[in-house]
PDB file of C-alpha atoms in Angstrom:
ATOM      1  CA  UNK A   1      70.078 113.515  97.630  1.00  0.00           C
ATOM      2  CA  UNK A   2      67.956 111.609 100.173  1.00  0.00           C
ATOM      3  CA  UNK A   3      69.387 109.351 102.861  1.00  0.00           C
ATOM      4  CA  UNK A   4      68.793 106.067 101.021  1.00  0.00           C
ATOM      5  CA  UNK A   5      70.355 107.317  97.780  1.00  0.00           C
ATOM      6  CA  UNK A   6      73.253 108.774  99.733  1.00  0.00           C
ATOM      7  CA  UNK A   7      73.964 105.481 101.483  1.00  0.00           C
ATOM      8  CA  UNK A   8      73.616 103.605  98.199  1.00  0.00           C
ATOM      9  CA  UNK A   9      76.141 105.934  96.560  1.00  0.00           C
ATOM     10  CA  UNK A  10      78.606 105.504  99.422  1.00  0.00           C
ATOM     11  CA  UNK A  11      78.245 101.720  99.489  1.00  0.00           C
ATOM     12  CA  UNK A  12      78.460 101.362  95.703  1.00  0.00           C
ATOM     13  CA  UNK A  13      81.681 103.359  95.441  1.00  0.00           C
ATOM     14  CA  UNK A  14      83.099 101.708  98.553  1.00  0.00           C
ATOM     15  CA  UNK A  15      82.271  98.276  97.114  1.00  0.00           C
ATOM     16  CA  UNK A  16      84.307  98.947  93.981  1.00  0.00           C
ATOM     17  CA  UNK A  17      87.072 100.479  96.098  1.00  0.00           C
ATOM     18  CA  UNK A  18      87.072  97.280  98.157  1.00  0.00           C
ATOM     19  CA  UNK A  19      87.264  95.133  95.019  1.00  0.00           C
ATOM     20  CA  UNK A  20      90.177  97.249  93.798  1.00  0.00           C
ATOM     21  CA  UNK A  21      91.925  96.945  97.155  1.00  0.00           C
ATOM     22  CA  UNK A  22      91.452  93.174  97.190  1.00  0.00           C
ATOM     23  CA  UNK A  23      92.949  92.857  93.712  1.00  0.00           C
ATOM     24  CA  UNK A  24      95.909  95.034  94.666  1.00  0.00           C
ATOM     25  CA  UNK A  25      96.632  93.457  98.035  1.00  0.00           C
ATOM     26  CA  UNK A  26      96.027  89.818  97.105  1.00  0.00           C
ATOM     27  CA  UNK A  27      98.052  90.249  93.919  1.00  0.00           C
ATOM     28  CA  UNK A  28     100.874  91.880  95.867  1.00  0.00           C
ATOM     29  CA  UNK A  29     100.793  89.113  98.468  1.00  0.00           C
ATOM     30  CA  UNK A  30     100.938  86.316  95.890  1.00  0.00           C
ATOM     31  CA  UNK A  31     103.705  87.922  93.854  1.00  0.00           C
ATOM     32  CA  UNK A  32     105.680  88.642  97.043  1.00  0.00           C
ATOM     33  CA  UNK A  33     105.554  84.979  98.048  1.00  0.00           C
ATOM     34  CA  UNK A  34     106.778  84.000  94.585  1.00  0.00           C
ATOM     35  CA  UNK A  35     109.548  86.610  94.489  1.00  0.00           C
ATOM     36  CA  UNK A  36     110.897  85.588  97.895  1.00  0.00           C
ATOM     37  CA  UNK A  37     111.255  82.027  96.624  1.00  0.00           C
ATOM     38  CA  UNK A  38     112.883  82.933  93.304  1.00  0.00           C
ATOM     39  CA  UNK A  39     115.231  85.742  94.374  1.00  0.00           C
ATOM     40  CA  UNK A  40     117.928  85.951  97.003  1.00  0.00           C
ATOM     41  CA  UNK A  41     117.215  88.032 100.106  1.00  0.00           C
ATOM     42  CA  UNK A  42     119.581  90.763  98.908  1.00  0.00           C
ATOM     43  CA  UNK A  43     117.942  90.932  95.471  1.00  0.00           C
ATOM     44  CA  UNK A  44     114.383  90.846  96.774  1.00  0.00           C
ATOM     45  CA  UNK A  45     115.212  93.607  99.279  1.00  0.00           C
ATOM     46  CA  UNK A  46     115.843  96.024  96.412  1.00  0.00           C
ATOM     47  CA  UNK A  47     112.165  95.785  95.390  1.00  0.00           C
ATOM     48  CA  UNK A  48     110.526  97.136  98.580  1.00  0.00           C
ATOM     49  CA  UNK A  49     113.241  99.778  98.769  1.00  0.00           C
ATOM     50  CA  UNK A  50     112.495 100.894  95.210  1.00  0.00           C
ATOM     51  CA  UNK A  51     108.763 100.826  95.924  1.00  0.00           C
ATOM     52  CA  UNK A  52     109.263 103.121  98.941  1.00  0.00           C
ATOM     53  CA  UNK A  53     111.332 105.525  96.840  1.00  0.00           C
ATOM     54  CA  UNK A  54     108.610 105.501  94.175  1.00  0.00           C
ATOM     55  CA  UNK A  55     105.929 106.371  96.752  1.00  0.00           C
ATOM     56  CA  UNK A  56     108.060 109.238  98.090  1.00  0.00           C
ATOM     57  CA  UNK A  57     108.937 110.683  94.691  1.00  0.00           C
ATOM     58  CA  UNK A  58     105.389 110.337  93.323  1.00  0.00           C
ATOM     59  CA  UNK A  59     104.355 112.787  96.047  1.00  0.00           C
ATOM     60  CA  UNK A  60     107.086 115.163  94.859  1.00  0.00           C
ATOM     61  CA  UNK A  61     106.152 114.813  91.179  1.00  0.00           C
ATOM     62  CA  UNK A  62     102.380 114.912  91.687  1.00  0.00           C
ATOM     63  CA  UNK A  63     102.402 117.786  94.263  1.00  0.00           C
ATOM     64  CA  UNK A  64      98.955 116.705  95.493  1.00  0.00           C
ATOM     65  CA  UNK A  65      97.358 117.248  92.084  1.00  0.00           C
ATOM     66  CA  UNK A  66      95.631 113.824  91.881  1.00  0.00           C
ATOM     67  CA  UNK A  67      93.807 114.314  95.200  1.00  0.00           C
ATOM     68  CA  UNK A  68      92.952 117.916  94.366  1.00  0.00           C
ATOM     69  CA  UNK A  69      91.655 116.793  90.981  1.00  0.00           C
ATOM     70  CA  UNK A  70      89.376 114.213  92.606  1.00  0.00           C
ATOM     71  CA  UNK A  71      87.905 116.887  94.856  1.00  0.00           C
ATOM     72  CA  UNK A  72      87.091 119.306  92.023  1.00  0.00           C
ATOM     73  CA  UNK A  73      85.801 116.570  89.714  1.00  0.00           C
ATOM     74  CA  UNK A  74      83.386 115.357  92.386  1.00  0.00           C
ATOM     75  CA  UNK A  75      81.954 118.827  92.959  1.00  0.00           C
ATOM     76  CA  UNK A  76      79.540 118.473  90.017  1.00  0.00           C
ATOM     77  CA  UNK A  77      78.154 115.518  88.083  1.00  0.00           C
ATOM     78  CA  UNK A  78      78.224 117.270  84.709  1.00  0.00           C
ATOM     79  CA  UNK A  79      80.565 115.581  82.221  1.00  0.00           C
ATOM     80  CA  UNK A  80      81.117 118.937  80.551  1.00  0.00           C
ATOM     81  CA  UNK A  81      82.317 120.365  83.854  1.00  0.00           C
ATOM     82  CA  UNK A  82      84.508 117.325  84.582  1.00  0.00           C
ATOM     83  CA  UNK A  83      86.173 117.448  81.151  1.00  0.00           C
ATOM     84  CA  UNK A  84      86.822 121.146  81.671  1.00  0.00           C
ATOM     85  CA  UNK A  85      88.485 120.461  85.042  1.00  0.00           C
ATOM     86  CA  UNK A  86      90.605 117.680  83.534  1.00  0.00           C
ATOM     87  CA  UNK A  87      91.713 119.902  80.678  1.00  0.00           C
ATOM     88  CA  UNK A  88      92.850 122.808  82.816  1.00  0.00           C
ATOM     89  CA  UNK A  89      94.454 120.528  85.438  1.00  0.00           C
ATOM     90  CA  UNK A  90      96.520 118.743  82.788  1.00  0.00           C
ATOM     91  CA  UNK A  91      97.471 122.033  81.134  1.00  0.00           C
ATOM     92  CA  UNK A  92      98.608 123.461  84.465  1.00  0.00           C
ATOM     93  CA  UNK A  93     100.224 120.391  86.025  1.00  0.00           C
ATOM     94  CA  UNK A  94     101.813 118.514  83.115  1.00  0.00           C
ATOM     95  CA  UNK A  95     104.765 120.912  82.569  1.00  0.00           C
ATOM     96  CA  UNK A  96     105.749 120.624  86.229  1.00  0.00           C
ATOM     97  CA  UNK A  97     105.430 116.826  86.239  1.00  0.00           C
ATOM     98  CA  UNK A  98     107.627 116.477  83.145  1.00  0.00           C
ATOM     99  CA  UNK A  99     110.219 118.757  84.738  1.00  0.00           C
ATOM    100  CA  UNK A 100     110.004 116.854  88.047  1.00  0.00           C
ATOM    101  CA  UNK A 101     110.451 113.456  86.357  1.00  0.00           C
ATOM    102  CA  UNK A 102     113.576 114.742  84.603  1.00  0.00           C
ATOM    103  CA  UNK A 103     114.886 116.046  87.951  1.00  0.00           C
ATOM    104  CA  UNK A 104     114.261 112.671  89.591  1.00  0.00           C
ATOM    105  CA  UNK A 105     116.189 110.931  86.809  1.00  0.00           C
ATOM    106  CA  UNK A 106     119.127 113.292  87.268  1.00  0.00           C
ATOM    107  CA  UNK A 107     119.293 113.011  91.072  1.00  0.00           C
ATOM    108  CA  UNK A 108     118.735 109.236  91.212  1.00  0.00           C
ATOM    109  CA  UNK A 109     122.510 108.502  91.318  1.00  0.00           C
ATOM    110  CA  UNK A 110     122.757 110.895  94.282  1.00  0.00           C
ATOM    111  CA  UNK A 111     119.961 109.032  96.067  1.00  0.00           C
ATOM    112  CA  UNK A 112     121.791 105.755  95.464  1.00  0.00           C
ATOM    113  CA  UNK A 113     125.017 107.228  96.791  1.00  0.00           C
ATOM    114  CA  UNK A 114     123.236 108.603  99.871  1.00  0.00           C
ATOM    115  CA  UNK A 115     121.709 105.210 100.686  1.00  0.00           C
ATOM    116  CA  UNK A 116     125.003 103.450 100.020  1.00  0.00           C
ATOM    117  CA  UNK A 117     123.346 100.788  97.860  1.00  0.00           C
ATOM    118  CA  UNK A 118     125.213 100.787  94.501  1.00  0.00           C
ATOM    119  CA  UNK A 119     123.149  97.853  93.193  1.00  0.00           C
ATOM    120  CA  UNK A 120     120.222 100.277  92.768  1.00  0.00           C
ATOM    121  CA  UNK A 121     122.050 102.158  90.030  1.00  0.00           C
ATOM    122  CA  UNK A 122     121.553  99.362  87.491  1.00  0.00           C
ATOM    123  CA  UNK A 123     117.796  99.749  88.020  1.00  0.00           C
ATOM    124  CA  UNK A 124     117.604 103.471  87.207  1.00  0.00           C
ATOM    125  CA  UNK A 125     115.664 103.184  83.949  1.00  0.00           C
ATOM    126  CA  UNK A 126     113.362 100.514  85.357  1.00  0.00           C
ATOM    127  CA  UNK A 127     112.753 102.734  88.375  1.00  0.00           C
ATOM    128  CA  UNK A 128     111.767 105.661  86.145  1.00  0.00           C
ATOM    129  CA  UNK A 129     109.257 103.589  84.172  1.00  0.00           C
ATOM    130  CA  UNK A 130     107.709 102.269  87.403  1.00  0.00           C
ATOM    131  CA  UNK A 131     107.516 105.832  88.747  1.00  0.00           C
ATOM    132  CA  UNK A 132     105.625 107.004  85.655  1.00  0.00           C
ATOM    133  CA  UNK A 133     103.264 104.008  85.745  1.00  0.00           C
ATOM    134  CA  UNK A 134     102.568 104.555  89.444  1.00  0.00           C
ATOM    135  CA  UNK A 135     101.837 108.217  88.771  1.00  0.00           C
ATOM    136  CA  UNK A 136      99.424 107.151  86.021  1.00  0.00           C
ATOM    137  CA  UNK A 137      97.750 104.652  88.364  1.00  0.00           C
ATOM    138  CA  UNK A 138      97.204 107.280  91.043  1.00  0.00           C
ATOM    139  CA  UNK A 139      95.797 109.784  88.552  1.00  0.00           C
ATOM    140  CA  UNK A 140      93.518 107.096  87.094  1.00  0.00           C
ATOM    141  CA  UNK A 141      92.264 106.134  90.555  1.00  0.00           C
ATOM    142  CA  UNK A 142      91.593 109.726  91.580  1.00  0.00           C
ATOM    143  CA  UNK A 143      89.905 110.653  88.289  1.00  0.00           C
ATOM    144  CA  UNK A 144      87.680 107.567  88.513  1.00  0.00           C
ATOM    145  CA  UNK A 145      86.976 108.454  92.123  1.00  0.00           C
ATOM    146  CA  UNK A 146      86.035 112.039  91.336  1.00  0.00           C
ATOM    147  CA  UNK A 147      83.878 111.168  88.328  1.00  0.00           C
ATOM    148  CA  UNK A 148      82.107 108.223  89.949  1.00  0.00           C
ATOM    149  CA  UNK A 149      83.719 105.628  87.648  1.00  0.00           C
ATOM    150  CA  UNK A 150      85.489 103.581  90.292  1.00  0.00           C
ATOM    151  CA  UNK A 151      84.542 100.370  88.492  1.00  0.00           C
ATOM    152  CA  UNK A 152      87.122 101.268  85.827  1.00  0.00           C
ATOM    153  CA  UNK A 153      89.822 101.631  88.469  1.00  0.00           C
ATOM    154  CA  UNK A 154      88.852  98.358  90.124  1.00  0.00           C
ATOM    155  CA  UNK A 155      88.866  96.544  86.773  1.00  0.00           C
ATOM    156  CA  UNK A 156      92.271  98.030  85.986  1.00  0.00           C
ATOM    157  CA  UNK A 157      93.652  96.744  89.295  1.00  0.00           C
ATOM    158  CA  UNK A 158      92.274  93.277  88.611  1.00  0.00           C
ATOM    159  CA  UNK A 159      93.758  93.033  85.127  1.00  0.00           C
ATOM    160  CA  UNK A 160      97.037  94.566  86.307  1.00  0.00           C
ATOM    161  CA  UNK A 161      97.417  92.077  89.165  1.00  0.00           C
ATOM    162  CA  UNK A 162      96.599  89.156  86.877  1.00  0.00           C
ATOM    163  CA  UNK A 163      98.959  90.410  84.157  1.00  0.00           C
ATOM    164  CA  UNK A 164     101.822  90.781  86.618  1.00  0.00           C
ATOM    165  CA  UNK A 165     101.386  87.184  87.740  1.00  0.00           C
ATOM    166  CA  UNK A 166     101.102  85.857  84.177  1.00  0.00           C
ATOM    167  CA  UNK A 167     104.190  87.732  82.943  1.00  0.00           C
ATOM    168  CA  UNK A 168     106.422  87.607  86.027  1.00  0.00           C
ATOM    169  CA  UNK A 169     106.229  83.887  86.780  1.00  0.00           C
ATOM    170  CA  UNK A 170     107.531  82.659  83.388  1.00  0.00           C
ATOM    171  CA  UNK A 171     109.990  85.572  83.193  1.00  0.00           C
ATOM    172  CA  UNK A 172     111.640  84.601  86.471  1.00  0.00           C
ATOM    173  CA  UNK A 173     111.662  80.964  85.377  1.00  0.00           C
ATOM    174  CA  UNK A 174     113.938  82.056  82.535  1.00  0.00           C
ATOM    175  CA  UNK A 175     116.110  84.498  84.467  1.00  0.00           C
ATOM    176  CA  UNK A 176     115.727  84.920  88.225  1.00  0.00           C
ATOM    177  CA  UNK A 177     117.006  88.468  88.721  1.00  0.00           C
ATOM    178  CA  UNK A 178     115.485  91.597  90.229  1.00  0.00           C
ATOM    179  CA  UNK A 179     115.919  93.395  86.903  1.00  0.00           C
ATOM    180  CA  UNK A 180     113.861  90.728  85.138  1.00  0.00           C
ATOM    181  CA  UNK A 181     111.162  90.859  87.837  1.00  0.00           C
ATOM    182  CA  UNK A 182     110.770  94.636  87.607  1.00  0.00           C
ATOM    183  CA  UNK A 183     110.942  94.636  83.798  1.00  0.00           C
ATOM    184  CA  UNK A 184     108.191  92.004  83.712  1.00  0.00           C
ATOM    185  CA  UNK A 185     106.078  94.236  85.968  1.00  0.00           C
ATOM    186  CA  UNK A 186     106.430  97.161  83.558  1.00  0.00           C
ATOM    187  CA  UNK A 187     105.480  95.076  80.527  1.00  0.00           C
ATOM    188  CA  UNK A 188     102.526  93.557  82.385  1.00  0.00           C
ATOM    189  CA  UNK A 189     101.117  96.973  83.323  1.00  0.00           C
ATOM    190  CA  UNK A 190     101.197  98.528  79.845  1.00  0.00           C
ATOM    191  CA  UNK A 191      98.133  96.851  78.294  1.00  0.00           C
ATOM    192  CA  UNK A 192      95.843  97.269  81.366  1.00  0.00           C
ATOM    193  CA  UNK A 193      96.932 100.925  81.584  1.00  0.00           C
ATOM    194  CA  UNK A 194      96.014 101.630  77.965  1.00  0.00           C
ATOM    195  CA  UNK A 195      92.725  99.747  78.348  1.00  0.00           C
ATOM    196  CA  UNK A 196      91.797 101.723  81.481  1.00  0.00           C
ATOM    197  CA  UNK A 197      92.627 105.058  79.847  1.00  0.00           C
ATOM    198  CA  UNK A 198      90.392 104.234  76.861  1.00  0.00           C
ATOM    199  CA  UNK A 199      87.571 103.103  79.161  1.00  0.00           C
ATOM    200  CA  UNK A 200      87.761 106.330  81.140  1.00  0.00           C
ATOM    201  CA  UNK A 201      87.749 108.400  77.956  1.00  0.00           C
ATOM    202  CA  UNK A 202      84.629 106.580  76.799  1.00  0.00           C
ATOM    203  CA  UNK A 203      82.946 107.049  80.188  1.00  0.00           C
ATOM    204  CA  UNK A 204      83.465 110.803  80.051  1.00  0.00           C
ATOM    205  CA  UNK A 205      82.163 111.161  76.509  1.00  0.00           C
ATOM    206  CA  UNK A 206      78.571 111.997  75.673  1.00  0.00           C
ATOM    207  CA  UNK A 207      78.282 115.715  76.366  1.00  0.00           C
ATOM    208  CA  UNK A 208      79.487 118.495  74.112  1.00  0.00           C
ATOM    209  CA  UNK A 209      82.504 120.347  75.490  1.00  0.00           C
ATOM    210  CA  UNK A 210      81.398 123.943  76.036  1.00  0.00           C
ATOM    211  CA  UNK A 211      83.083 126.817  77.890  1.00  0.00           C
ATOM    212  CA  UNK A 212      81.656 127.159  81.381  1.00  0.00           C
ATOM    213  CA  UNK A 213      81.445 130.125  83.713  1.00  0.00           C
ATOM    214  CA  UNK A 214      82.713 130.097  87.267  1.00  0.00           C
ATOM    215  CA  UNK A 215      84.893 126.999  86.958  1.00  0.00           C
ATOM    216  CA  UNK A 216      88.158 126.503  88.903  1.00  0.00           C
ATOM    217  CA  UNK A 217      91.410 127.612  87.309  1.00  0.00           C
ATOM    218  CA  UNK A 218      94.478 125.404  86.991  1.00  0.00           C
ATOM    219  CA  UNK A 219      96.237 127.567  89.607  1.00  0.00           C
ATOM    220  CA  UNK A 220      93.376 126.985  92.035  1.00  0.00           C
ATOM    221  CA  UNK A 221      93.477 123.216  91.540  1.00  0.00           C
ATOM    222  CA  UNK A 222      97.255 123.084  91.983  1.00  0.00           C
ATOM    223  CA  UNK A 223      97.172 125.389  95.018  1.00  0.00           C
ATOM    224  CA  UNK A 224      94.509 123.230  96.654  1.00  0.00           C
ATOM    225  CA  UNK A 225      96.711 120.160  96.136  1.00  0.00           C
ATOM    226  CA  UNK A 226      99.863 121.482  97.829  1.00  0.00           C
ATOM    227  CA  UNK A 227      98.627 120.917 101.425  1.00  0.00           C
ATOM    228  CA  UNK A 228      97.417 117.476 100.333  1.00  0.00           C
ATOM    229  CA  UNK A 229     100.970 116.679  99.186  1.00  0.00           C
ATOM    230  CA  UNK A 230     102.226 117.498 102.685  1.00  0.00           C
ATOM    231  CA  UNK A 231      99.583 115.188 104.148  1.00  0.00           C
ATOM    232  CA  UNK A 232     100.719 112.460 101.734  1.00  0.00           C
ATOM    233  CA  UNK A 233     104.293 112.911 102.945  1.00  0.00           C
ATOM    234  CA  UNK A 234     103.135 112.314 106.513  1.00  0.00           C
ATOM    235  CA  UNK A 235     101.430 109.125 105.340  1.00  0.00           C
ATOM    236  CA  UNK A 236     104.656 108.106 103.611  1.00  0.00           C
ATOM    237  CA  UNK A 237     106.558 108.621 106.848  1.00  0.00           C
ATOM    238  CA  UNK A 238     104.148 106.381 108.702  1.00  0.00           C
ATOM    239  CA  UNK A 239     104.288 103.475 106.237  1.00  0.00           C
ATOM    240  CA  UNK A 240     107.530 103.697 104.240  1.00  0.00           C
ATOM    241  CA  UNK A 241     110.130 105.777 106.069  1.00  0.00           C
ATOM    242  CA  UNK A 242     111.140 102.826 108.217  1.00  0.00           C
ATOM    243  CA  UNK A 243     112.299 101.018 105.064  1.00  0.00           C
ATOM    244  CA  UNK A 244     114.388 104.024 104.011  1.00  0.00           C
ATOM    245  CA  UNK A 245     115.997 104.141 107.463  1.00  0.00           C
ATOM    246  CA  UNK A 246     116.722 100.413 107.377  1.00  0.00           C
ATOM    247  CA  UNK A 247     118.361 100.754 103.964  1.00  0.00           C
ATOM    248  CA  UNK A 248     120.496 103.644 105.205  1.00  0.00           C
ATOM    249  CA  UNK A 249     121.624 102.207 108.541  1.00  0.00           C
ATOM    250  CA  UNK A 250     121.643  98.456 107.911  1.00  0.00           C
ATOM    251  CA  UNK A 251     122.461  95.837 105.315  1.00  0.00           C
ATOM    252  CA  UNK A 252     120.063  95.654 102.364  1.00  0.00           C
ATOM    253  CA  UNK A 253     118.905  92.183 103.436  1.00  0.00           C
ATOM    254  CA  UNK A 254     117.265  93.702 106.525  1.00  0.00           C
ATOM    255  CA  UNK A 255     114.894  95.628 104.229  1.00  0.00           C
ATOM    256  CA  UNK A 256     113.597  92.434 102.628  1.00  0.00           C
ATOM    257  CA  UNK A 257     113.084  90.581 105.903  1.00  0.00           C
ATOM    258  CA  UNK A 258     111.349  93.562 107.484  1.00  0.00           C
ATOM    259  CA  UNK A 259     109.078  94.304 104.521  1.00  0.00           C
ATOM    260  CA  UNK A 260     107.798  90.729 104.422  1.00  0.00           C
ATOM    261  CA  UNK A 261     107.098  90.886 108.157  1.00  0.00           C
ATOM    262  CA  UNK A 262     104.956  94.031 107.979  1.00  0.00           C
ATOM    263  CA  UNK A 263     103.204  93.096 104.712  1.00  0.00           C
ATOM    264  CA  UNK A 264     100.133  91.532 106.347  1.00  0.00           C
ATOM    265  CA  UNK A 265      99.625  94.414 108.760  1.00  0.00           C
ATOM    266  CA  UNK A 266      99.708  97.034 105.999  1.00  0.00           C
ATOM    267  CA  UNK A 267      97.271  95.049 103.855  1.00  0.00           C
ATOM    268  CA  UNK A 268      94.758  94.700 106.687  1.00  0.00           C
ATOM    269  CA  UNK A 269      94.926  98.379 107.594  1.00  0.00           C
ATOM    270  CA  UNK A 270      94.512  99.396 103.933  1.00  0.00           C
ATOM    271  CA  UNK A 271      91.257  97.470 103.605  1.00  0.00           C
ATOM    272  CA  UNK A 272      89.661  99.509 106.406  1.00  0.00           C
ATOM    273  CA  UNK A 273      90.030 102.733 104.382  1.00  0.00           C
ATOM    274  CA  UNK A 274      87.750 101.825 101.479  1.00  0.00           C
ATOM    275  CA  UNK A 275      84.674 103.519 102.985  1.00  0.00           C
ATOM    276  CA  UNK A 276      86.503 106.821 102.554  1.00  0.00           C
ATOM    277  CA  UNK A 277      86.378 106.405  98.788  1.00  0.00           C
ATOM    278  CA  UNK A 278      82.598 106.285  98.979  1.00  0.00           C
ATOM    279  CA  UNK A 279      82.156 109.195 101.378  1.00  0.00           C
ATOM    280  CA  UNK A 280      84.704 111.717 100.073  1.00  0.00           C
ATOM    281  CA  UNK A 281      82.813 112.562  96.830  1.00  0.00           C
ATOM    282  CA  UNK A 282      79.962 113.727  99.067  1.00  0.00           C
ATOM    283  CA  UNK A 283      82.363 116.009 100.920  1.00  0.00           C
ATOM    284  CA  UNK A 284      82.981 117.892  97.671  1.00  0.00           C
ATOM    285  CA  UNK A 285      79.208 118.418  97.319  1.00  0.00           C
ATOM    286  CA  UNK A 286      78.695 119.537 100.919  1.00  0.00           C
ATOM    287  CA  UNK A 287      77.749 123.070  99.827  1.00  0.00           C
ATOM    288  CA  UNK A 288      75.045 121.838  97.474  1.00  0.00           C
ATOM    289  CA  UNK A 289      71.479 121.451  98.645  1.00  0.00           C
ATOM    290  CA  UNK A 290      70.077 118.178  99.926  1.00  0.00           C
ATOM    291  CA  UNK A 291      73.265 116.800 101.457  1.00  0.00           C
ATOM    292  CA  UNK A 292      73.302 116.435 105.220  1.00  0.00           C
ATOM    293  CA  UNK A 293      76.071 115.679 107.671  1.00  0.00           C
ATOM    294  CA  UNK A 294      74.758 112.317 108.861  1.00  0.00           C
ATOM    295  CA  UNK A 295      76.980 110.503 106.356  1.00  0.00           C
ATOM    296  CA  UNK A 296      79.917 111.307 108.680  1.00  0.00           C
ATOM    297  CA  UNK A 297      78.327 109.055 111.299  1.00  0.00           C
ATOM    298  CA  UNK A 298      77.497 106.468 108.644  1.00  0.00           C
ATOM    299  CA  UNK A 299      81.139 106.380 107.492  1.00  0.00           C
ATOM    300  CA  UNK A 300      82.482 106.160 111.046  1.00  0.00           C
ATOM    301  CA  UNK A 301      80.239 103.201 111.842  1.00  0.00           C
ATOM    302  CA  UNK A 302      81.345 101.398 108.682  1.00  0.00           C
ATOM    303  CA  UNK A 303      85.060 101.943 109.473  1.00  0.00           C
ATOM    304  CA  UNK A 304      84.681 100.742 113.057  1.00  0.00           C
ATOM    305  CA  UNK A 305      82.763  97.617 112.007  1.00  0.00           C
ATOM    306  CA  UNK A 306      85.842  96.538 110.060  1.00  0.00           C
ATOM    307  CA  UNK A 307      88.654  98.097 112.113  1.00  0.00           C
ATOM    308  CA  UNK A 308      87.685  96.778 115.569  1.00  0.00           C
ATOM    309  CA  UNK A 309      87.839  93.051 114.628  1.00  0.00           C
ATOM    310  CA  UNK A 310      91.171  93.647 112.838  1.00  0.00           C
ATOM    311  CA  UNK A 311      92.573  95.396 115.926  1.00  0.00           C
ATOM    312  CA  UNK A 312      91.395  92.542 118.193  1.00  0.00           C
ATOM    313  CA  UNK A 313      92.919  89.940 115.846  1.00  0.00           C
ATOM    314  CA  UNK A 314      96.269  91.745 115.704  1.00  0.00           C
ATOM    315  CA  UNK A 315      96.254  92.211 119.481  1.00  0.00           C
ATOM    316  CA  UNK A 316      95.654  88.508 120.104  1.00  0.00           C
ATOM    317  CA  UNK A 317      98.146  87.314 117.495  1.00  0.00           C
ATOM    318  CA  UNK A 318     100.755  89.809 118.645  1.00  0.00           C
ATOM    319  CA  UNK A 319     100.510  88.675 122.226  1.00  0.00           C
TER     320      UNK A 319
END
């Protein structure tokens, strides 16, 4: 892969990652503004708290498998190889994920009791559906990332954000409760999720599935993902643990006020990470011929071009 093709590959994937991020963040911002107007502070505060719990428990259920899967899928461009990796990863990881989801359902009342927020208990089933959909979204994103089909993930995010707005706004006009808002989110995500899964299946078709020699085993993929799960937990602590602490030590309303205050900062920081989606598939191919290390410098320059103005803006606005 020559330098121009390498840069084109990075920019193309990063472009679709940016489009996906814009859909996600703008959609989240718009729906947050609407929810804060339609729900009381106490009711709205349950949503960011549930979202933080979902992020934490997705790490526990997924055990780093989505990120590990992306790495192994990106190692080769062969669709036969990629379908083989998907097959063995699902066969090895699905039993654990089913078991983990059942465990989460059983311990959810204990989590509610620990946090001292009994209102969460009425949202147990809604929470479980959101957990499963978030797990699907992460797997979809990582599979698209590893196979070079990030356009599917970006399209999914666009349709999902639009569907949430279309379904949630009239739903809350009928019944302004947190249960209605979260139920509307679940319904809105179903059709885009099915559409994205079918699109990904079509994108991976075209080559006969044949047994291959020297391919990773399911144990190898899962083992590679365990350290990545620990890294994800550290990321959770940086972004979401403060909300858990607020819910534990303070009134639930503090969670809502705080989450709205930090929303803009998190969105701006998230946008600066999109170049990583373009560069990381090349990392998986680093042992193949024709790939040099200068894309590290290319990625660093791209991150700094975006991050430095954001840092200056936040510094000025923050006084």
